[in-house]
CSV table of C-alpha atoms in Angstrom, one decimal:
chain,number,residue,atom,x,y,z
Z,346,MET,CA,147.3,-65.8,34.1
Z,347,ASN,CA,143.6,-65.5,34.5
Z,348,ARG,CA,144.1,-62.7,37.1
Z,349,PHE,CA,146.3,-60.9,34.6
Z,350,LEU,CA,143.7,-61.2,31.8
Z,351,CYS,CA,141.0,-60.0,34.1
Z,352,PHE,CA,143.1,-56.9,35.0
Z,353,LEU,CA,143.9,-56.3,31.3
Z,354,PHE,CA,140.2,-56.5,30.3
Z,355,CYS,CA,139.3,-54.1,33.1
Z,356,VAL,CA,141.9,-51.5,31.9
Z,357,LEU,CA,140.6,-51.9,28.3
Z,358,ALA,CA,137.0,-51.5,29.4
Z,359,VAL,CA,137.8,-48.3,31.3
Z,360,ALA,CA,139.8,-47.0,28.3
Z,361,ALA,CA,136.9,-47.9,26.0
Z,362,CYS,CA,134.4,-46.1,28.2
Z,363,LYS,CA,136.6,-43.0,28.3
Z,364,THR,CA,137.0,-43.0,24.5
Z,365,HIS,CA,133.3,-43.5,24.1
Z,366,GLN,CA,132.5,-40.6,26.4
Z,367,THR,CA,134.8,-38.2,24.5
Z,368,ALA,CA,133.5,-39.4,21.1
Z,369,GLU,CA,130.0,-38.8,22.4
Z,370,SER,CA,130.6,-35.2,23.4
Z,371,ILE,CA,132.3,-34.1,20.2
Z,372,THR,CA,130.4,-34.5,16.9
Z,373,PRO,CA,131.4,-33.7,13.3
Z,374,ALA,CA,129.2,-30.7,13.6
Z,375,ASP,CA,131.1,-29.5,16.7
Z,376,GLU,CA,134.3,-29.8,14.7
Z,377,ALA,CA,132.8,-27.9,11.8
Z,378,PHE,CA,131.7,-25.0,14.1
Z,379,MET,CA,135.1,-25.0,15.8
Z,380,ARG,CA,136.8,-24.8,12.4
Z,381,GLU,CA,134.7,-21.7,11.7
Z,382,ALA,CA,135.9,-20.2,15.0
Z,383,ILE,CA,139.5,-21.0,14.1
Z,384,LEU,CA,139.1,-19.6,10.6
Z,385,LEU,CA,137.9,-16.3,12.2
Z,386,SER,CA,140.9,-16.3,14.5
Z,387,VAL,CA,143.3,-16.7,11.6
Z,388,GLU,CA,141.6,-14.0,9.4
Z,389,SER,CA,141.6,-11.7,12.5
Z,390,VAL,CA,145.4,-11.6,12.6
Z,391,ALA,CA,145.5,-10.6,8.9
Z,392,GLN,CA,142.9,-7.9,9.5
Z,393,GLY,CA,144.8,-6.4,12.5
Z,394,GLY,CA,142.8,-7.9,15.4
Z,395,GLY,CA,143.9,-10.4,18.1
Z,396,PRO,CA,144.3,-14.1,17.2
Z,397,PHE,CA,140.9,-15.2,18.5
Z,398,GLY,CA,137.5,-16.2,17.0
Z,399,ALA,CA,134.2,-17.4,18.4
Z,400,VAL,CA,130.9,-18.7,17.1
Z,401,ILE,CA,127.6,-19.1,18.9
Z,402,VAL,CA,125.2,-21.8,17.7
Z,403,LYS,CA,121.5,-22.5,18.6
Z,404,ASP,CA,119.6,-25.5,17.2
Z,405,GLY,CA,122.4,-26.2,14.8
Z,406,GLU,CA,122.4,-22.7,13.3
Z,407,ILE,CA,125.2,-20.1,13.7
Z,408,PHE,CA,123.8,-16.8,15.2
Z,409,ALA,CA,127.1,-15.0,15.7
Z,410,SER,CA,130.6,-15.3,14.2
Z,411,CYS,CA,133.1,-12.8,15.7
Z,412,SER,CA,136.7,-12.2,16.2
Z,413,ASN,CA,138.7,-10.1,18.6
Z,414,SER,CA,138.6,-6.4,17.9
Z,415,VAL,CA,140.2,-4.8,21.0
Z,416,THR,CA,142.7,-2.7,19.1
Z,417,LEU,CA,140.5,-2.1,16.0
Z,418,ASP,CA,137.6,-0.8,18.1
Z,419,ASN,CA,139.6,0.7,21.0
Z,420,ASP,CA,137.6,-1.5,23.3
Z,421,PRO,CA,139.4,-3.8,25.8
Z,422,THR,CA,136.2,-5.8,26.3
Z,423,ALA,CA,135.9,-6.6,22.6
Z,424,HIS,CA,137.2,-10.2,22.8
Z,425,ALA,CA,135.8,-12.7,20.3
Z,426,GLU,CA,133.4,-14.3,22.9
Z,427,ILE,CA,132.1,-11.0,24.2
Z,428,ASN,CA,131.5,-9.7,20.6
Z,429,ALA,CA,129.8,-13.0,19.8
Z,430,ILE,CA,127.5,-12.9,22.9
Z,431,ARG,CA,126.5,-9.3,22.1
Z,432,ALA,CA,125.9,-10.2,18.4
Z,433,ALA,CA,123.9,-13.3,19.3
Z,434,CYS,CA,121.7,-11.3,21.7
Z,435,ARG,CA,121.0,-8.7,19.1
Z,436,ALA,CA,120.2,-11.5,16.5
Z,437,LEU,CA,117.9,-13.3,19.0
Z,438,GLY,CA,116.4,-10.2,20.7
Z,439,THR,CA,117.2,-11.4,24.2
Z,440,PHE,CA,119.8,-11.2,27.0
Z,441,ASP,CA,119.4,-14.9,27.7
Z,442,LEU,CA,121.3,-17.3,25.5
Z,443,ASP,CA,119.8,-20.4,27.1
Z,444,GLY,CA,120.0,-23.3,24.5
Z,445,CYS,CA,123.1,-21.8,22.9
Z,446,VAL,CA,126.6,-23.4,22.5
Z,447,ILE,CA,129.8,-21.3,22.1
Z,448,TYR,CA,132.8,-22.5,20.1
Z,449,ALA,CA,135.9,-20.4,21.0
Z,450,SER,CA,139.3,-20.8,19.3
Z,451,CYS,CA,140.9,-20.3,22.8
Z,452,GLU,CA,139.9,-21.1,26.3
Z,453,PRO,CA,137.8,-18.1,27.5
Z,454,CYS,CA,139.6,-15.7,29.8
Z,455,PRO,CA,137.9,-14.8,33.1
Z,456,MET,CA,136.1,-11.9,31.5
Z,457,CYS,CA,134.7,-14.0,28.7
Z,458,LEU,CA,134.0,-17.0,31.0
Z,459,GLY,CA,132.0,-14.7,33.3
Z,460,ALA,CA,130.1,-13.3,30.3
Z,461,ILE,CA,129.2,-16.9,29.2
Z,462,TYR,CA,127.8,-17.6,32.7
Z,463,TRP,CA,125.8,-14.4,32.7
Z,464,ALA,CA,124.5,-15.1,29.2
Z,465,GLY,CA,123.3,-18.6,30.3
Z,466,ILE,CA,125.1,-20.4,27.5
Z,467,ASP,CA,124.7,-24.2,27.8
Z,468,ARG,CA,128.1,-25.5,26.8
Z,469,ILE,CA,131.6,-24.3,25.9
Z,470,TYR,CA,134.0,-25.8,23.3
Z,471,TYR,CA,137.5,-24.4,23.1
Z,472,ALA,CA,140.7,-25.2,21.3
Z,473,ASN,CA,143.9,-23.4,22.5
Z,474,THR,CA,144.4,-23.2,26.3
Z,475,ARG,CA,145.1,-20.3,28.6
Z,476,GLN,CA,148.8,-21.5,28.8
Z,477,ASP,CA,149.0,-21.4,24.9
Z,478,ALA,CA,147.8,-17.8,25.2
Z,479,GLU,CA,150.3,-17.0,27.9
Z,480,ALA,CA,153.1,-18.4,25.6
Z,481,ILE,CA,152.3,-15.7,23.0
Z,482,ALA,CA,152.2,-13.0,25.8
Z,483,PHE,CA,148.4,-12.7,26.5
Z,484,ALA,CA,147.5,-12.1,30.1
Z,485,ASP,CA,144.7,-14.8,30.4
Z,486,ASN,CA,146.5,-17.0,32.8
Z,487,PHE,CA,148.0,-14.1,34.8
Z,488,ILE,CA,144.4,-12.7,35.3
Z,489,TYR,CA,143.1,-16.1,36.4
Z,490,GLU,CA,145.9,-16.5,38.9
Z,491,ASP,CA,145.7,-12.9,40.2
Z,492,MET,CA,141.9,-12.8,40.8
Z,493,ASP,CA,142.2,-16.1,42.7
Z,494,ARG,CA,144.5,-14.4,45.3
Z,495,PRO,CA,143.2,-12.7,48.5
Z,496,MET,CA,142.4,-9.0,47.7
Z,497,ALA,CA,145.3,-7.7,49.7
Z,498,GLN,CA,147.8,-9.7,47.6
Z,499,ARG,CA,146.5,-8.8,44.1
Z,500,ASN,CA,148.4,-6.7,41.5
Z,501,ILE,CA,145.5,-4.2,41.1
Z,502,PRO,CA,144.7,-2.7,44.5
Z,503,ILE,CA,141.0,-3.2,45.5
Z,504,ILE,CA,139.6,-1.3,48.4
Z,505,GLN,CA,136.2,-1.2,50.0
Z,506,LEU,CA,134.3,1.9,51.2
Z,507,LEU,CA,130.8,3.2,51.9
Z,508,ARG,CA,129.1,-0.3,51.9
Z,509,ASP,CA,126.3,1.0,54.2
Z,510,GLU,CA,125.4,3.8,51.7
Z,511,ALA,CA,125.5,1.4,48.7
Z,512,GLN,CA,123.0,-1.0,50.4
Z,513,SER,CA,120.3,1.5,49.5
Z,514,ALA,CA,120.3,0.4,45.9
Z,515,PHE,CA,120.0,-3.3,46.9
Z,516,ARG,CA,117.1,-2.5,49.2
Z,517,ALA,CA,115.4,-0.6,46.4
Z,518,TRP,CA,115.9,-3.6,44.1
Z,519,THR,CA,114.5,-6.0,46.7
Z,520,GLU,CA,111.4,-3.9,47.2
Z,521,LYS,CA,110.7,-3.2,43.5
Z,522,VAL,CA,107.8,-5.5,42.5
Z,523,ASP,CA,107.9,-5.0,38.7
Z,524,LYS,CA,111.7,-5.6,38.2
Z,525,THR,CA,113.1,-7.7,35.3
Z,526,GLU,CA,115.4,-10.2,37.0
Z,527,TYR,CA,118.3,-11.9,35.2
D,1090,MET,CA,154.5,-4.1,84.3
D,1091,ASN,CA,157.2,-2.7,81.9
D,1092,ARG,CA,156.7,-5.8,79.7
D,1093,PHE,CA,153.0,-5.2,79.7
D,1094,LEU,CA,153.3,-1.6,78.7
D,1095,CYS,CA,155.8,-2.5,76.0
D,1096,PHE,CA,153.3,-5.0,74.6
D,1097,LEU,CA,150.4,-2.5,74.8
D,1098,PHE,CA,152.4,0.2,73.0
D,1099,CYS,CA,153.3,-2.3,70.3
D,1100,VAL,CA,149.6,-3.2,69.8
D,1101,LEU,CA,148.7,0.5,69.7
D,1102,ALA,CA,151.5,1.3,67.2
D,1103,VAL,CA,150.3,-1.5,64.8
D,1104,ALA,CA,146.7,-0.3,65.2
D,1105,ALA,CA,147.8,3.3,64.4
D,1106,CYS,CA,149.7,2.1,61.4
D,1107,LYS,CA,146.7,0.2,60.1
D,1108,THR,CA,144.4,3.1,60.6
D,1109,HIS,CA,146.8,5.5,58.9
D,1110,GLN,CA,147.1,3.1,56.0
D,1111,THR,CA,143.4,3.0,55.5
D,1112,ALA,CA,142.9,6.7,55.9
D,1113,GLU,CA,145.7,7.2,53.4
D,1114,SER,CA,144.1,5.1,50.7
D,1115,ILE,CA,140.6,6.6,51.0
D,1116,THR,CA,140.3,10.3,50.5
D,1117,PRO,CA,137.3,12.6,50.5
D,1118,ALA,CA,137.5,12.6,46.7
D,1119,ASP,CA,137.3,8.8,46.7
D,1120,GLU,CA,134.2,9.0,48.8
D,1121,ALA,CA,132.6,11.6,46.5
D,1122,PHE,CA,133.3,9.5,43.4
D,1123,MET,CA,131.9,6.4,45.1
D,1124,ARG,CA,128.8,8.4,46.1
D,1125,GLU,CA,128.3,9.2,42.4
D,1126,ALA,CA,128.5,5.4,41.6
D,1127,ILE,CA,126.0,4.7,44.4
D,1128,LEU,CA,123.7,7.4,43.1
D,1129,LEU,CA,123.8,5.8,39.6
D,1130,SER,CA,123.0,2.4,41.1
D,1131,VAL,CA,119.9,3.8,42.9
D,1132,GLU,CA,118.7,5.7,39.9
D,1133,SER,CA,119.3,2.5,37.7
D,1134,VAL,CA,116.7,0.6,39.8
D,1135,ALA,CA,114.1,3.3,39.2
D,1136,GLN,CA,114.9,3.3,35.4
D,1137,GLY,CA,114.5,-0.5,35.1
D,1138,GLY,CA,118.2,-1.5,35.2
D,1139,GLY,CA,120.1,-3.6,37.7
D,1140,PRO,CA,121.2,-2.0,41.0
D,1141,PHE,CA,124.8,-1.3,40.0
D,1142,GLY,CA,126.7,1.9,39.1
D,1143,ALA,CA,130.3,2.6,38.2
D,1144,VAL,CA,132.4,5.7,37.6
D,1145,ILE,CA,135.9,5.9,35.9
D,1146,VAL,CA,138.2,8.7,36.9
D,1147,LYS,CA,141.5,10.0,35.5
D,1148,ASP,CA,143.5,12.8,37.0
D,1149,GLY,CA,140.6,13.7,39.3
D,1150,GLU,CA,138.1,14.0,36.4
D,1151,ILE,CA,135.2,11.7,35.6
D,1152,PHE,CA,135.4,10.2,32.1
D,1153,ALA,CA,132.5,7.7,32.4
D,1154,SER,CA,129.4,7.3,34.6
D,1155,CYS,CA,127.3,4.2,33.8
D,1156,SER,CA,124.8,1.9,35.3
D,1157,ASN,CA,123.8,-1.7,34.6
D,1158,SER,CA,121.7,-2.0,31.4
D,1159,VAL,CA,121.6,-5.8,30.9
D,1160,THR,CA,117.8,-6.0,30.6
D,1161,LEU,CA,117.3,-2.6,29.0
D,1162,ASP,CA,119.8,-3.2,26.2
D,1163,ASN,CA,119.3,-7.0,25.9
D,1164,ASP,CA,123.1,-7.4,26.6
D,1165,PRO,CA,124.3,-9.7,29.4
D,1166,THR,CA,127.7,-8.0,29.2
D,1167,ALA,CA,126.2,-4.6,30.0
D,1168,HIS,CA,127.2,-4.4,33.6
D,1169,ALA,CA,128.0,-1.0,35.0
D,1170,GLU,CA,131.8,-1.6,35.0
D,1171,ILE,CA,131.8,-2.9,31.4
D,1172,ASN,CA,129.6,0.0,30.2
D,1173,ALA,CA,131.9,2.4,32.0
D,1174,ILE,CA,135.1,0.9,30.5
D,1175,ARG,CA,133.7,1.1,27.0
D,1176,ALA,CA,132.5,4.7,27.6
D,1177,ALA,CA,135.9,5.8,29.1
D,1178,CYS,CA,137.7,4.2,26.1
D,1179,ARG,CA,135.5,6.1,23.7
D,1180,ALA,CA,136.0,9.3,25.6
D,1181,LEU,CA,139.8,8.9,25.8
D,1182,GLY,CA,140.2,7.4,22.3
D,1183,THR,CA,142.2,4.4,23.6
D,1184,PHE,CA,141.9,0.7,24.6
D,1185,ASP,CA,144.3,1.3,27.5
D,1186,LEU,CA,142.9,2.9,30.7
D,1187,ASP,CA,146.3,3.1,32.4
D,1188,GLY,CA,146.2,5.9,35.0
D,1189,CYS,CA,142.4,5.4,35.6
D,1190,VAL,CA,140.6,4.5,38.8
D,1191,ILE,CA,137.2,2.7,38.9
D,1192,TYR,CA,134.6,3.2,41.6
D,1193,ALA,CA,132.0,0.5,41.5
D,1194,SER,CA,128.9,0.3,43.8
D,1195,CYS,CA,129.5,-3.4,44.1
D,1196,GLU,CA,132.6,-5.7,44.0
D,1197,PRO,CA,133.2,-6.5,40.3
D,1198,CYS,CA,132.0,-9.9,39.2
D,1199,PRO,CA,134.6,-12.1,37.4
D,1200,MET,CA,133.6,-10.7,34.0
D,1201,CYS,CA,134.0,-7.1,35.1
D,1202,LEU,CA,137.2,-7.8,37.1
D,1203,GLY,CA,138.7,-9.5,34.1
D,1204,ALA,CA,137.7,-6.4,32.0
D,1205,ILE,CA,139.4,-4.1,34.5
D,1206,TYR,CA,142.6,-6.1,34.2
D,1207,TRP,CA,142.5,-6.1,30.4
D,1208,ALA,CA,141.8,-2.3,30.4
D,1209,GLY,CA,144.9,-1.7,32.6
D,1210,ILE,CA,143.0,0.3,35.2
D,1211,ASP,CA,145.2,1.2,38.2
D,1212,ARG,CA,143.0,0.8,41.2
D,1213,ILE,CA,139.5,-0.4,42.2
D,1214,TYR,CA,137.2,0.9,44.9
D,1215,TYR,CA,134.0,-1.0,45.6
D,1216,ALA,CA,131.1,-0.8,48.2
D,1217,ASN,CA,128.8,-3.8,48.3
D,1218,THR,CA,130.4,-7.3,48.3
D,1219,ARG,CA,129.8,-10.4,46.1
D,1220,GLN,CA,128.0,-11.9,49.2
D,1221,ASP,CA,125.7,-8.8,49.3
D,1222,ALA,CA,124.9,-9.4,45.6
D,1223,GLU,CA,124.3,-13.1,46.3
D,1224,ALA,CA,121.8,-12.1,49.1
D,1225,ILE,CA,119.6,-10.4,46.5
D,1226,ALA,CA,119.9,-13.3,44.0
D,1227,PHE,CA,122.7,-12.2,41.7
D,1228,ALA,CA,125.1,-14.9,40.5
D,1229,ASP,CA,128.4,-13.1,41.2
D,1230,ASN,CA,129.6,-15.4,44.0
D,1231,PHE,CA,128.3,-18.5,42.2
D,1232,ILE,CA,130.3,-17.7,39.1
D,1233,TYR,CA,133.5,-17.0,41.2
D,1234,GLU,CA,133.1,-20.4,42.9
D,1235,ASP,CA,132.3,-22.3,39.7
D,1236,MET,CA,135.1,-21.0,37.6
D,1237,ASP,CA,137.5,-21.9,40.4
D,1238,ARG,CA,136.6,-25.6,40.1
D,1239,PRO,CA,138.4,-28.1,37.8
D,1240,MET,CA,136.8,-28.0,34.3
D,1241,ALA,CA,135.2,-31.4,34.8
D,1242,GLN,CA,133.3,-30.3,37.9
D,1243,ARG,CA,131.9,-27.0,36.6
D,1244,ASN,CA,128.2,-26.3,36.0
D,1245,ILE,CA,128.7,-25.3,32.4
D,1246,PRO,CA,130.4,-28.2,30.5
D,1247,ILE,CA,133.7,-27.1,28.9
D,1248,ILE,CA,135.3,-29.4,26.3
D,1249,GLN,CA,138.6,-29.0,24.3
D,1250,LEU,CA,138.9,-30.0,20.6
D,1251,LEU,CA,141.1,-29.2,17.6
D,1252,ARG,CA,144.0,-27.5,19.5
D,1253,ASP,CA,146.5,-28.4,16.8
D,1254,GLU,CA,144.5,-26.6,14.2
D,1255,ALA,CA,143.9,-23.6,16.4
D,1256,GLN,CA,147.6,-23.1,16.9
D,1257,SER,CA,147.8,-21.7,13.3
D,1258,ALA,CA,146.4,-18.3,14.5
D,1259,PHE,CA,148.9,-18.1,17.3
D,1260,ARG,CA,151.7,-18.9,15.0
D,1261,ALA,CA,150.5,-16.2,12.6
D,1262,TRP,CA,150.3,-13.7,15.5
D,1263,THR,CA,153.9,-14.5,16.6
D,1264,GLU,CA,155.2,-14.1,13.0
D,1265,LYS,CA,153.3,-10.8,12.4
D,1266,VAL,CA,155.8,-8.0,12.7
D,1267,ASP,CA,153.4,-5.0,12.5
D,1268,LYS,CA,150.9,-6.2,15.1
D,1269,THR,CA,149.3,-3.9,17.7
D,1270,GLU,CA,149.9,-5.7,21.0
D,1271,TYR,CA,147.7,-5.2,24.1
């Protein structure tokens, strides 16, 4: 009986740790910022955009609140996260969003996730998943899966040529002493 | 001896097929468009941008010629390919670049590759590789590797919350009868 109790307490301790960890990483402020992103995603549908919203926060203050405007702006890159990154950079006068957190109403697609890495954002919160997006006919999951395949097996053919000639720009970059790195 | 000759001819036939396939997929026009992208990448370094260029072509005509302007425009999404996709969409008045081909002086990063999929571009030609970019301290390869890891092991923490609430926008999208899909 003692052994059973010991096992039971171990299981409860692990469960408590896990619960504590989750509670620690999600605050009421995080929920409030995510609700703002969700509100943007709902309003976007009514306004003719895609059902996605994103908010970028620094030091507890919102610097960008955007929704998806792909069809409204004739711009396939105008996802909520990309729009928000560009808006936050304009607001903060920098290409480096170090110290910022993004709240996206859906898991970022590969384009948006890549942009988040390039922007140097600290942390990502998301609500819907790529599978949820797939269920309403968005290509997020398809793109993740396709770009993970070897080039020869992808749906969009990708072919290399003239690498030797293209190296000239990389050499010029290496040799440039006054460049702005990013 | 006959068996050896048979084996030899088989090897030569396969090699000929492979050579033919490669020659078929790269034309002098492809090389000319790629040289334009490479020229943009070299000029970009001199002008203070990153060492990357991209050209978008439809029916043999160039509709966008862009270089990387991340630091010049304070926009981490302003890679050559993203700039070119946005410019081609403006030029063609559409968010759908079906029928277009992109020539990029370097293998597209995950952000740009994702954008190419969303834009519906038919085919990608590239010159430098993600490993070449890594060798001059660009994060392309790092981002590819990191986004391939399970979420809990990634360098940028990514945390889910409020999925149930976020589903409201997806339901609204499904129920909307006059939506523009993409």
